[in-house]
Amino acid sequence: MKGAYTNPRFFLAMTVMLAMAAALVQAQGTRVGFYARTCPRAESIIRSAVQSHFRSNPNIAPSLLRMHFHDCFVQGCDASILIDGPNTEKTAPPNRLLRGYEVIDDAKTQLEAACPGVVSCADILTLAARDSVFLTRGINWAVPTGRRDGRVSLASDTTILPGFRESIDSQKQKFAAFGLNTQDLVALVGGHTIGTSACQLFSYRLYNFTNGGPDPTMNPAFVPQLQALCPQNGDGSRRIDLDTGSGNRFDTSFFANLRNGRGILESDQKLWTDPSTRTFVQRFLGERGSRPLNFNVEFARSMVKMSNIGVKTGTNGEIRRICSAIN
């Protein structure tokens, strides 16, 4: 990874990505450096807060990344996932296991002391997701800011989130509804290179999946390892790395595991078994005969696209003083 930063192709790719980002977000009303005059230390304050929590609990990084994804797919990237209350997004089943809300609250408290009523919770979450990737040895990229916070948060709206058993066709439809293509899908799901899953979300693949045996798309040598970690009728809340052998590092190991039948979630493994997504997995791995893609660069590009889904700018939305409560 270190060598990538001195590679001319890497810098060319970054230049292209930033140009695409500028064109993409112009109509949305967000831009890189939005707080340069109104709160010049905004990004450094957020990164410092994320770093502080990351040092004591590295699991914060993948959780913040998931939180941002779950926020953007529901009501757009407006921090509606942070709102407390009965039947809000954070109470919905897909979000109940998310952690890291205290990181956003910590950053918000510091920002309100430095620049009251200026930086939105939506931008804090977006920047925190970027910083989480960087802290796990992934890429650092310029994030367009200027989002405002939403006022609506409904648990019932979370049904649009892709599920862990979802078919590739269904996943592609959900991503396409937000202007995200198949490459974006594979890149963004590649964020599972960091983080964990609870046994309850995949243990059904290990026992009586078909004809009394495990999921046939799983590597037979891998099944006993997972059965030992997640025994039948065992603790469903036990957490297992989504990227076996590299769960704390942002890299392409996740895709290599899919190629080797070692994907944890059924929906993840389908990225390899479905030909329409397998080609992108192969390109991210740089397999011979494929047109290689730099995973870090393409992930950043897809994140910029996703982070501008349904953003509220200008007079839309609000700037919450407390991220968990509507003003």
mmCIF file of C-alpha atoms in Angstrom:
data_model
loop_
_atom_site.group_PDB
_atom_site.id
_atom_site.type_symbol
_atom_site.label_atom_id
_atom_site.label_comp_id
_atom_site.label_asym_id
_atom_site.label_seq_id
_atom_site.Cartn_x
_atom_site.Cartn_y
_atom_site.Cartn_z
ATOM 1 C CA MET A 1 0.000 0.000 0.000
ATOM 2 C CA LYS A 2 2.828 2.358 0.799
ATOM 3 C CA GLY A 3 4.206 2.036 -2.704
ATOM 4 C CA ALA A 4 0.898 3.113 -4.220
ATOM 5 C CA TYR A 5 1.396 6.669 -2.989
ATOM 6 C CA THR A 6 4.622 7.018 -5.016
ATOM 7 C CA ASN A 7 3.244 5.418 -8.172
ATOM 8 C CA PRO A 8 2.503 7.939 -10.987
ATOM 9 C CA ARG A 9 -0.521 5.873 -12.016
ATOM 10 C CA PHE A 10 -1.892 6.220 -8.508
ATOM 11 C CA PHE A 11 -1.625 10.002 -8.617
ATOM 12 C CA LEU A 12 -3.204 10.048 -12.082
ATOM 13 C CA ALA A 13 -6.074 7.930 -10.814
ATOM 14 C CA MET A 14 -6.499 10.239 -7.838
ATOM 15 C CA THR A 15 -6.569 13.296 -10.129
ATOM 16 C CA VAL A 16 -9.221 11.712 -12.308
ATOM 17 C CA MET A 17 -11.230 10.667 -9.248
ATOM 18 C CA LEU A 18 -11.193 14.175 -7.795
ATOM 19 C CA ALA A 19 -12.238 15.672 -11.128
ATOM 20 C CA MET A 20 -15.124 13.206 -11.293
ATOM 21 C CA ALA A 21 -16.050 14.030 -7.713
ATOM 22 C CA ALA A 22 -16.154 17.743 -8.491
ATOM 23 C CA ALA A 23 -18.410 17.178 -11.494
ATOM 24 C CA LEU A 24 -20.604 14.741 -9.598
ATOM 25 C CA VAL A 25 -21.300 16.934 -6.601
ATOM 26 C CA GLN A 26 -21.616 20.305 -8.296
ATOM 27 C CA ALA A 27 -25.334 19.898 -8.840
ATOM 28 C CA GLN A 28 -25.788 18.569 -5.305
ATOM 29 C CA GLY A 29 -24.483 21.759 -3.697
ATOM 30 C CA THR A 30 -21.660 20.086 -1.766
ATOM 31 C CA ARG A 31 -18.009 20.862 -2.337
ATOM 32 C CA VAL A 32 -14.573 20.068 -0.993
ATOM 33 C CA GLY A 33 -13.558 22.650 1.609
ATOM 34 C CA PHE A 34 -17.096 23.804 2.404
ATOM 35 C CA TYR A 35 -16.052 24.767 5.962
ATOM 36 C CA ALA A 36 -12.734 26.397 5.008
ATOM 37 C CA ARG A 37 -13.921 29.823 6.205
ATOM 38 C CA THR A 38 -16.730 29.040 8.636
ATOM 39 C CA CYS A 39 -14.988 26.275 10.587
ATOM 40 C CA PRO A 40 -11.458 25.701 9.240
ATOM 41 C CA ARG A 41 -10.586 23.041 11.845
ATOM 42 C CA ALA A 42 -13.725 20.983 11.243
ATOM 43 C CA GLU A 43 -12.092 18.058 9.475
ATOM 44 C CA SER A 44 -9.122 17.899 11.847
ATOM 45 C CA ILE A 45 -11.449 17.940 14.877
ATOM 46 C CA ILE A 46 -13.476 15.057 13.442
ATOM 47 C CA ARG A 47 -10.394 13.031 12.543
ATOM 48 C CA SER A 48 -8.926 13.577 15.997
ATOM 49 C CA ALA A 49 -12.141 12.332 17.627
ATOM 50 C CA VAL A 50 -12.230 9.233 15.425
ATOM 51 C CA GLN A 51 -8.540 8.534 16.095
ATOM 52 C CA SER A 52 -9.032 8.843 19.830
ATOM 53 C CA HIS A 53 -11.853 6.306 19.908
ATOM 54 C CA PHE A 54 -10.100 4.059 17.381
ATOM 55 C CA ARG A 55 -7.031 3.781 19.620
ATOM 56 C CA SER A 56 -9.125 2.338 22.440
ATOM 57 C CA ASN A 57 -11.475 0.321 20.204
ATOM 58 C CA PRO A 58 -10.440 -0.417 16.586
ATOM 59 C CA ASN A 59 -13.871 -1.961 15.932
ATOM 60 C CA ILE A 60 -15.212 1.591 15.794
ATOM 61 C CA ALA A 61 -13.831 2.000 12.259
ATOM 62 C CA PRO A 62 -15.945 -0.599 10.424
ATOM 63 C CA SER A 63 -19.005 0.345 12.440
ATOM 64 C CA LEU A 64 -18.762 3.997 11.388
ATOM 65 C CA LEU A 65 -18.318 2.919 7.770
ATOM 66 C CA ARG A 66 -21.458 0.720 7.956
ATOM 67 C CA MET A 67 -23.363 3.485 9.736
ATOM 68 C CA HIS A 68 -22.655 5.905 6.894
ATOM 69 C CA PHE A 69 -23.774 3.347 4.298
ATOM 70 C CA HIS A 70 -26.980 2.600 6.198
ATOM 71 C CA ASP A 71 -27.651 6.321 6.599
ATOM 72 C CA CYS A 72 -27.239 7.145 2.904
ATOM 73 C CA PHE A 73 -29.521 4.357 1.669
ATOM 74 C CA VAL A 74 -32.386 5.585 3.857
ATOM 75 C CA GLN A 75 -33.637 9.155 3.328
ATOM 76 C CA GLY A 76 -30.256 10.050 1.780
ATOM 77 C CA CYS A 77 -27.041 11.034 3.578
ATOM 78 C CA ASP A 78 -28.719 13.232 6.194
ATOM 79 C CA ALA A 79 -27.727 11.705 9.558
ATOM 80 C CA SER A 80 -31.279 10.458 10.125
ATOM 81 C CA ILE A 81 -29.747 7.228 11.452
ATOM 82 C CA LEU A 82 -28.460 9.151 14.467
ATOM 83 C CA ILE A 83 -31.865 10.333 15.727
ATOM 84 C CA ASP A 84 -33.105 8.797 18.975
ATOM 85 C CA GLY A 85 -36.696 7.830 19.622
ATOM 86 C CA PRO A 86 -39.191 4.998 19.222
ATOM 87 C CA ASN A 87 -39.379 3.535 15.711
ATOM 88 C CA THR A 88 -36.450 5.571 14.376
ATOM 89 C CA GLU A 89 -33.908 4.107 11.954
ATOM 90 C CA LYS A 90 -31.443 3.128 14.664
ATOM 91 C CA THR A 91 -34.097 0.860 16.247
ATOM 92 C CA ALA A 92 -34.610 -1.164 13.045
ATOM 93 C CA PRO A 93 -33.160 -4.713 12.877
ATOM 94 C CA PRO A 94 -30.428 -3.869 10.308
ATOM 95 C CA ASN A 95 -29.114 -1.121 12.597
ATOM 96 C CA ARG A 96 -29.422 -2.632 16.059
ATOM 97 C CA LEU A 97 -25.870 -3.989 16.044
ATOM 98 C CA LEU A 98 -24.262 -0.742 14.856
ATOM 99 C CA ARG A 99 -21.846 0.908 17.263
ATOM 100 C CA GLY A 100 -19.986 4.203 17.311
ATOM 101 C CA TYR A 101 -22.677 6.789 17.963
ATOM 102 C CA GLU A 102 -20.563 8.143 20.810
ATOM 103 C CA VAL A 103 -17.799 9.012 18.325
ATOM 104 C CA ILE A 104 -20.151 11.267 16.366
ATOM 105 C CA ASP A 105 -21.442 12.820 19.590
ATOM 106 C CA ASP A 106 -17.894 13.471 20.777
ATOM 107 C CA ALA A 107 -16.924 15.164 17.505
ATOM 108 C CA LYS A 108 -20.132 17.193 17.526
ATOM 109 C CA THR A 109 -19.534 18.444 21.071
ATOM 110 C CA GLN A 110 -16.055 19.651 20.111
ATOM 111 C CA LEU A 111 -17.326 21.278 16.909
ATOM 112 C CA GLU A 112 -20.122 23.100 18.719
ATOM 113 C CA ALA A 113 -17.541 24.532 21.092
ATOM 114 C CA ALA A 114 -15.351 25.683 18.200
ATOM 115 C CA CYS A 115 -17.986 26.653 15.607
ATOM 116 C CA PRO A 116 -21.523 26.652 17.042
ATOM 117 C CA GLY A 117 -24.299 25.683 14.657
ATOM 118 C CA VAL A 118 -22.029 25.334 11.615
ATOM 119 C CA VAL A 119 -21.070 21.695 10.937
ATOM 120 C CA SER A 120 -23.834 19.204 10.222
ATOM 121 C CA CYS A 121 -24.075 15.755 11.744
ATOM 122 C CA ALA A 122 -24.395 14.386 8.197
ATOM 123 C CA ASP A 123 -20.973 15.775 7.315
ATOM 124 C CA ILE A 124 -19.483 14.516 10.573
ATOM 125 C CA LEU A 125 -20.641 10.976 9.779
ATOM 126 C CA THR A 126 -19.426 11.203 6.170
ATOM 127 C CA LEU A 127 -15.986 12.414 7.217
ATOM 128 C CA ALA A 128 -15.775 9.884 10.046
ATOM 129 C CA ALA A 129 -16.403 7.082 7.549
ATOM 130 C CA ARG A 130 -13.541 8.330 5.384
ATOM 131 C CA ASP A 131 -11.255 8.611 8.404
ATOM 132 C CA SER A 132 -12.169 5.071 9.447
ATOM 133 C CA VAL A 133 -10.912 3.726 6.123
ATOM 134 C CA PHE A 134 -7.701 5.740 6.410
ATOM 135 C CA LEU A 135 -7.055 4.549 9.975
ATOM 136 C CA THR A 136 -7.302 0.910 8.837
ATOM 137 C CA ARG A 137 -4.553 1.535 6.247
ATOM 138 C CA GLY A 138 -6.870 2.386 3.393
ATOM 139 C CA ILE A 139 -6.954 5.405 1.147
ATOM 140 C CA ASN A 140 -7.484 9.017 2.177
ATOM 141 C CA TRP A 141 -9.671 11.063 -0.158
ATOM 142 C CA ALA A 142 -11.164 14.546 -0.451
ATOM 143 C CA VAL A 143 -14.754 14.572 0.842
ATOM 144 C CA PRO A 144 -17.240 17.117 -0.539
ATOM 145 C CA THR A 145 -19.120 18.673 2.395
ATOM 146 C CA GLY A 146 -22.066 21.008 2.894
ATOM 147 C CA ARG A 147 -24.789 18.497 3.757
ATOM 148 C CA ARG A 148 -27.575 19.442 6.124
ATOM 149 C CA ASP A 149 -29.374 17.177 8.572
ATOM 150 C CA GLY A 150 -32.726 15.540 7.989
ATOM 151 C CA ARG A 151 -35.712 15.658 10.309
ATOM 152 C CA VAL A 152 -37.358 12.326 9.422
ATOM 153 C CA SER A 153 -36.181 8.962 10.755
ATOM 154 C CA LEU A 154 -38.441 5.919 10.384
ATOM 155 C CA ALA A 155 -37.527 2.307 11.083
ATOM 156 C CA SER A 156 -39.958 1.225 8.363
ATOM 157 C CA ASP A 157 -37.793 2.921 5.713
ATOM 158 C CA THR A 158 -34.848 0.594 6.351
ATOM 159 C CA THR A 159 -36.349 -2.236 4.298
ATOM 160 C CA ILE A 160 -34.483 -0.768 1.324
ATOM 161 C CA LEU A 161 -31.138 -1.808 2.853
ATOM 162 C CA PRO A 162 -29.600 -4.867 1.141
ATOM 163 C CA GLY A 163 -29.888 -8.005 3.260
ATOM 164 C CA PHE A 164 -27.327 -10.703 4.050
ATOM 165 C CA ARG A 165 -29.217 -13.288 1.935
ATOM 166 C CA GLU A 166 -29.966 -10.939 -0.944
ATOM 167 C CA SER A 167 -29.489 -12.020 -4.548
ATOM 168 C CA ILE A 168 -27.101 -10.083 -6.769
ATOM 169 C CA ASP A 169 -29.954 -9.009 -9.054
ATOM 170 C CA SER A 170 -31.812 -7.559 -6.077
ATOM 171 C CA GLN A 171 -28.669 -5.846 -4.777
ATOM 172 C CA LYS A 172 -28.005 -4.331 -8.205
ATOM 173 C CA GLN A 173 -31.566 -3.004 -8.386
ATOM 174 C CA LYS A 174 -31.251 -1.343 -4.986
ATOM 175 C CA PHE A 175 -27.929 0.247 -5.855
ATOM 176 C CA ALA A 176 -29.127 1.342 -9.294
ATOM 177 C CA ALA A 177 -32.050 3.175 -7.670
ATOM 178 C CA PHE A 178 -29.437 5.553 -6.228
ATOM 179 C CA GLY A 179 -27.365 5.893 -9.380
ATOM 180 C CA LEU A 180 -24.796 3.307 -8.317
ATOM 181 C CA ASN A 181 -23.677 0.735 -10.880
ATOM 182 C CA THR A 182 -22.384 -2.828 -10.547
ATOM 183 C CA GLN A 183 -18.790 -1.722 -10.048
ATOM 184 C CA ASP A 184 -19.926 0.610 -7.259
ATOM 185 C CA LEU A 185 -21.770 -2.292 -5.645
ATOM 186 C CA VAL A 186 -18.706 -4.553 -5.626
ATOM 187 C CA ALA A 187 -16.410 -1.751 -4.457
ATOM 188 C CA LEU A 188 -18.692 -0.661 -1.618
ATOM 189 C CA VAL A 189 -19.392 -4.207 -0.428
ATOM 190 C CA GLY A 190 -15.617 -4.519 -0.439
ATOM 191 C CA GLY A 191 -15.794 -2.335 2.658
ATOM 192 C CA HIS A 192 -16.409 -5.654 4.419
ATOM 193 C CA THR A 193 -12.636 -6.043 4.332
ATOM 194 C CA ILE A 194 -12.854 -4.536 7.824
ATOM 195 C CA GLY A 195 -15.295 -5.491 10.534
ATOM 196 C CA THR A 196 -17.194 -8.472 11.826
ATOM 197 C CA SER A 197 -20.516 -10.277 11.582
ATOM 198 C CA ALA A 198 -22.570 -11.973 14.270
ATOM 199 C CA CYS A 199 -22.830 -15.755 13.936
ATOM 200 C CA GLN A 200 -26.606 -15.445 13.719
ATOM 201 C CA LEU A 201 -26.290 -13.762 10.313
ATOM 202 C CA PHE A 202 -24.487 -16.616 8.583
ATOM 203 C CA SER A 203 -24.508 -19.794 10.721
ATOM 204 C CA TYR A 204 -27.478 -21.127 8.720
ATOM 205 C CA ARG A 205 -24.978 -21.631 5.877
ATOM 206 C CA LEU A 206 -23.043 -24.119 8.015
ATOM 207 C CA TYR A 207 -25.830 -26.520 8.928
ATOM 208 C CA ASN A 208 -28.619 -28.083 6.844
ATOM 209 C CA PHE A 209 -28.322 -25.477 4.074
ATOM 210 C CA THR A 210 -28.945 -27.985 1.258
ATOM 211 C CA ASN A 211 -29.575 -31.709 1.630
ATOM 212 C CA GLY A 212 -28.466 -31.612 5.236
ATOM 213 C CA GLY A 213 -25.063 -30.123 4.439
ATOM 214 C CA PRO A 214 -23.452 -26.686 4.364
ATOM 215 C CA ASP A 215 -23.752 -24.080 1.623
ATOM 216 C CA PRO A 216 -22.023 -25.681 -1.390
ATOM 217 C CA THR A 217 -20.458 -22.345 -2.394
ATOM 218 C CA MET A 218 -18.324 -22.472 0.756
ATOM 219 C CA ASN A 219 -14.844 -23.958 0.715
ATOM 220 C CA PRO A 220 -15.269 -27.412 2.384
ATOM 221 C CA ALA A 221 -12.045 -26.910 4.346
ATOM 222 C CA PHE A 222 -13.354 -23.609 5.716
ATOM 223 C CA VAL A 223 -16.655 -24.969 7.037
ATOM 224 C CA PRO A 224 -15.229 -26.808 10.105
ATOM 225 C CA GLN A 225 -13.349 -23.667 11.155
ATOM 226 C CA LEU A 226 -16.563 -21.655 11.163
ATOM 227 C CA GLN A 227 -18.533 -24.446 12.835
ATOM 228 C CA ALA A 228 -16.015 -24.411 15.678
ATOM 229 C CA LEU A 229 -16.493 -20.657 16.060
ATOM 230 C CA CYS A 230 -20.265 -20.735 15.593
ATOM 231 C CA PRO A 231 -21.576 -24.103 16.836
ATOM 232 C CA GLN A 232 -25.139 -25.086 16.079
ATOM 233 C CA ASN A 233 -27.449 -23.591 18.736
ATOM 234 C CA GLY A 234 -24.451 -21.659 20.084
ATOM 235 C CA ASP A 235 -24.088 -17.963 20.912
ATOM 236 C CA GLY A 236 -25.549 -16.170 17.911
ATOM 237 C CA SER A 237 -24.121 -12.847 19.031
ATOM 238 C CA ARG A 238 -20.503 -14.003 18.812
ATOM 239 C CA ARG A 239 -18.658 -11.936 16.201
ATOM 240 C CA ILE A 240 -16.408 -13.238 13.431
ATOM 241 C CA ASP A 241 -14.198 -11.299 11.010
ATOM 242 C CA LEU A 242 -15.850 -10.735 7.632
ATOM 243 C CA ASP A 243 -12.386 -10.874 6.034
ATOM 244 C CA THR A 244 -10.717 -13.920 7.534
ATOM 245 C CA GLY A 245 -7.055 -13.276 8.266
ATOM 246 C CA SER A 246 -7.216 -9.530 7.607
ATOM 247 C CA GLY A 247 -10.233 -8.199 9.478
ATOM 248 C CA ASN A 248 -8.535 -5.039 10.738
ATOM 249 C CA ARG A 249 -6.848 -3.919 7.524
ATOM 250 C CA PHE A 250 -8.445 -2.228 4.525
ATOM 251 C CA ASP A 251 -7.137 -4.282 1.587
ATOM 252 C CA THR A 252 -8.130 -6.714 -1.173
ATOM 253 C CA SER A 253 -7.915 -9.807 1.027
ATOM 254 C CA PHE A 254 -11.723 -9.787 1.250
ATOM 255 C CA PHE A 255 -11.963 -10.393 -2.498
ATOM 256 C CA ALA A 256 -9.334 -13.144 -2.353
ATOM 257 C CA ASN A 257 -11.413 -14.861 0.299
ATOM 258 C CA LEU A 258 -14.485 -14.714 -1.943
ATOM 259 C CA ARG A 259 -12.494 -16.293 -4.779
ATOM 260 C CA ASN A 260 -11.458 -19.076 -2.389
ATOM 261 C CA GLY A 261 -14.991 -19.752 -1.130
ATOM 262 C CA ARG A 262 -14.278 -18.149 2.221
ATOM 263 C CA GLY A 263 -16.894 -15.405 2.205
ATOM 264 C CA ILE A 264 -18.784 -15.137 5.494
ATOM 265 C CA LEU A 265 -22.096 -13.616 4.431
ATOM 266 C CA GLU A 266 -24.117 -15.344 1.730
ATOM 267 C CA SER A 267 -24.657 -12.017 -0.045
ATOM 268 C CA ASP A 268 -20.887 -11.422 -0.071
ATOM 269 C CA GLN A 269 -20.023 -14.844 -1.511
ATOM 270 C CA LYS A 270 -22.514 -14.243 -4.313
ATOM 271 C CA LEU A 271 -20.210 -11.499 -5.618
ATOM 272 C CA TRP A 272 -18.001 -14.362 -6.798
ATOM 273 C CA THR A 273 -20.629 -16.885 -7.882
ATOM 274 C CA ASP A 274 -22.509 -14.349 -10.033
ATOM 275 C CA PRO A 275 -20.646 -13.684 -13.335
ATOM 276 C CA SER A 276 -21.782 -10.040 -13.498
ATOM 277 C CA THR A 277 -20.001 -9.169 -10.246
ATOM 278 C CA ARG A 278 -17.205 -11.759 -10.388
ATOM 279 C CA THR A 279 -15.482 -9.819 -13.173
ATOM 280 C CA PHE A 280 -15.066 -6.806 -10.864
ATOM 281 C CA VAL A 281 -13.755 -8.995 -8.037
ATOM 282 C CA GLN A 282 -11.180 -10.348 -10.481
ATOM 283 C CA ARG A 283 -10.238 -6.851 -11.618
ATOM 284 C CA PHE A 284 -9.794 -5.636 -8.040
ATOM 285 C CA LEU A 285 -7.532 -8.640 -7.466
ATOM 286 C CA GLY A 286 -5.579 -7.843 -10.633
ATOM 287 C CA GLU A 287 -6.031 -11.344 -11.980
ATOM 288 C CA ARG A 288 -4.202 -12.196 -15.179
ATOM 289 C CA GLY A 289 -6.351 -11.574 -18.229
ATOM 290 C CA SER A 290 -8.493 -8.947 -16.499
ATOM 291 C CA ARG A 291 -8.212 -5.178 -16.720
ATOM 292 C CA PRO A 292 -6.915 -4.352 -13.208
ATOM 293 C CA LEU A 293 -8.682 -1.807 -11.047
ATOM 294 C CA ASN A 294 -7.130 -0.140 -7.994
ATOM 295 C CA PHE A 295 -9.544 -1.094 -5.226
ATOM 296 C CA ASN A 296 -8.658 1.805 -2.936
ATOM 297 C CA VAL A 297 -9.089 4.416 -5.673
ATOM 298 C CA GLU A 298 -12.357 2.921 -6.938
ATOM 299 C CA PHE A 299 -13.706 2.523 -3.415
ATOM 300 C CA ALA A 300 -13.079 6.224 -2.773
ATOM 301 C CA ARG A 301 -14.779 7.140 -6.044
ATOM 302 C CA SER A 302 -17.820 5.045 -5.172
ATOM 303 C CA MET A 303 -17.920 6.510 -1.665
ATOM 304 C CA VAL A 304 -18.080 10.034 -3.089
ATOM 305 C CA LYS A 305 -20.990 8.969 -5.295
ATOM 306 C CA MET A 306 -22.804 7.268 -2.429
ATOM 307 C CA SER A 307 -22.206 10.107 0.021
ATOM 308 C CA ASN A 308 -24.166 12.459 -2.212
ATOM 309 C CA ILE A 309 -27.321 10.372 -2.338
ATOM 310 C CA GLY A 310 -30.290 12.585 -1.500
ATOM 311 C CA VAL A 311 -28.223 15.208 0.286
ATOM 312 C CA LYS A 312 -29.961 18.239 1.745
ATOM 313 C CA THR A 313 -28.231 21.571 1.131
ATOM 314 C CA GLY A 314 -29.017 25.269 1.178
ATOM 315 C CA THR A 315 -32.263 25.856 3.049
ATOM 316 C CA ASN A 316 -33.257 22.187 3.142
ATOM 317 C CA GLY A 317 -32.848 20.331 6.417
ATOM 318 C CA GLU A 318 -31.152 21.803 9.466
ATOM 319 C CA ILE A 319 -27.890 21.859 11.417
ATOM 320 C CA ARG A 320 -28.583 19.869 14.552
ATOM 321 C CA ARG A 321 -26.914 21.066 17.746
ATOM 322 C CA ILE A 322 -27.227 17.519 19.139
ATOM 323 C CA CYS A 323 -26.954 14.761 16.565
ATOM 324 C CA SER A 324 -29.396 12.435 18.284
ATOM 325 C CA ALA A 325 -32.203 15.008 18.508
ATOM 326 C CA ILE A 326 -34.120 17.136 16.026
ATOM 327 C CA ASN A 327 -33.816 20.871 16.787
#
